[in-house]
Amino acid sequence: MPRNKSKRKGKGAGRHSAEVSEDEAYDDRASVASSKLSDHDSLPPVEDGAEVGEEAELTDDFEEKLKDFIDGTTQKSAKGRQVCLEGIQQALSRRYIYDFVIDRKATMCDCMERCLKKGKGEEQSLAALNAILLCCQLGAGEDSEQIFNELKPILTIILQDKNAAAKARATCSTALGLCCFIAAGDMLVVIDIMNLLESTFKASYLKGDGSSPSHSPNIAAIHTAALSAWTLLLSISPQSHIQAMIPTHLPKLAELLRSDDVNLRIAAGEAIALFYELSREHDENFQGDDIDTLKVTLKELATDSNKYRAKKDRRQQRSSFRDILRTVEDNDVPYELIKFGSEALELDSWVKRRQYGALREIIGAGMNLHLKQNELLREIFGLGAPLTLADTKALKLSKYERHMYNSAAFKARTLTRGKQRDTKQVSAY
């Protein structure tokens, strides 16, 4: 990511739970026992309309709670450390608190490293999530690069440890990808992390006899997380590196479309779509070596109605692969508009979709707040400097302007749907 050492002072808050082994269910349903800091001892919210004095009091209360959570990660109780990590995650994802974090970055990094080394399962997963959120708060620059360099060795060890819990391994692969995306200043480091991630998901490539390997859902989840993180780093790779990977990686990604796991198939399809989008920036007529076979496979997945697949999986798969097929066939990219406050973010490329999806998965419900206030996210998506109160008021439409805008949009939708109905009626005869 480009360096941005200027920091705007702002305010900014996440959650999670339970320890699992490699063979246990990969889910989030397990509960957490309370410690001296209960997860119900929640962080106080700051309301938009709070008075200045009231807001300052709430902020002080918030920071005291967060300090307690940071201190609590050193306790002997594994359950207690886990609850404290959840409190830190809640704070870092729901608020933008650069001023607080920059003064305690070394302490917080040590806490995450200690929990990654000492903890198991859910605790390691939460520590890895908090490492990502810590980098999100610090932004692209020397501070986050230092965090990444300190935690990279232990994150790598956990990812490669086949005896570690599946959830911890999957989250560590996500942390390696996202922290590298935010903090790495050297492209050689990005390529090294991409190779590390590929060494994990390549176990899902076809076997020598052409058959698809069979993995447990836990292992498939690890491979999916590693592939998604790899695709995120592909989105910032230079064109020379992309062109060098096409002959070797595009056919291998097509092999993953035959996986038994729906999430791994979708992640592979999105990586292929991103490959085509980036390659066509270099050569608008790019087709690949065997695009006809690829189109047949994508069409099958976009219209899959096999009853042995779950109904939800079929619906999710068909929706995703319709978009992927349109990109490969017609270079058409799905469009999505994300509204937050008086602003909006256009997701009009696979690059933006992958980057937004990766960050949204980690930040969760606090994404809109971070889009408004966090300089890192605003830089990534080209939103410019955070808006002032005067800017926000200037962007607000009057009641009449909103009415006219909605009327025009309704008319346009009506005309479009009328044309679609006419086309369907003609094709029916």
mmCIF file with all atom_site columns, N, CA and C in Angstrom, residues 43 366 404 428:
data_model
loop_
_atom_site.group_PDB
_atom_site.id
_atom_site.type_symbol
_atom_site.label_atom_id
_atom_site.label_alt_id
_atom_site.label_comp_id
_atom_site.label_asym_id
_atom_site.label_entity_id
_atom_site.label_seq_id
_atom_site.pdbx_PDB_ins_code
_atom_site.Cartn_x
_atom_site.Cartn_y
_atom_site.Cartn_z
_atom_site.occupancy
_atom_site.B_iso_or_equiv
_atom_site.pdbx_formal_charge
_atom_site.auth_seq_id
_atom_site.auth_comp_id
_atom_site.auth_asym_id
_atom_site.auth_atom_id
_atom_site.pdbx_PDB_model_num
ATOM 1  N N  . LEU A 1 43  ? -18.372 -1.836  26.041  1.00 0.00 ? 43  LEU A N  1
ATOM 2  C CA . LEU A 1 43  ? -17.811 -0.520  25.820  1.00 0.00 ? 43  LEU A CA 1
ATOM 3  C C  . LEU A 1 43  ? -18.932 0.482   25.581  1.00 0.00 ? 43  LEU A C  1
ATOM 4  N N  . GLY A 1 366 ? -18.770 -2.066  11.888  1.00 0.00 ? 366 GLY A N  1
ATOM 5  C CA . GLY A 1 366 ? -18.158 -0.743  11.946  1.00 0.00 ? 366 GLY A CA 1
ATOM 6  C C  . GLY A 1 366 ? -17.630 -0.256  10.611  1.00 0.00 ? 366 GLY A C  1
ATOM 7  N N  . MET A 1 404 ? -37.378 14.679  -6.491  1.00 0.00 ? 404 MET A N  1
ATOM 8  C CA . MET A 1 404 ? -37.131 14.689  -7.929  1.00 0.00 ? 404 MET A CA 1
ATOM 9  C C  . MET A 1 404 ? -36.170 13.569  -8.328  1.00 0.00 ? 404 MET A C  1
ATOM 10 N N  . ALA A 1 428 ? -40.430 -15.658 -26.002 1.00 0.00 ? 428 ALA A N  1
ATOM 11 C CA . ALA A 1 428 ? -41.341 -16.760 -25.669 1.00 0.00 ? 428 ALA A CA 1
ATOM 12 C C  . ALA A 1 428 ? -42.053 -17.269 -26.915 1.00 0.00 ? 428 ALA A C  1
#
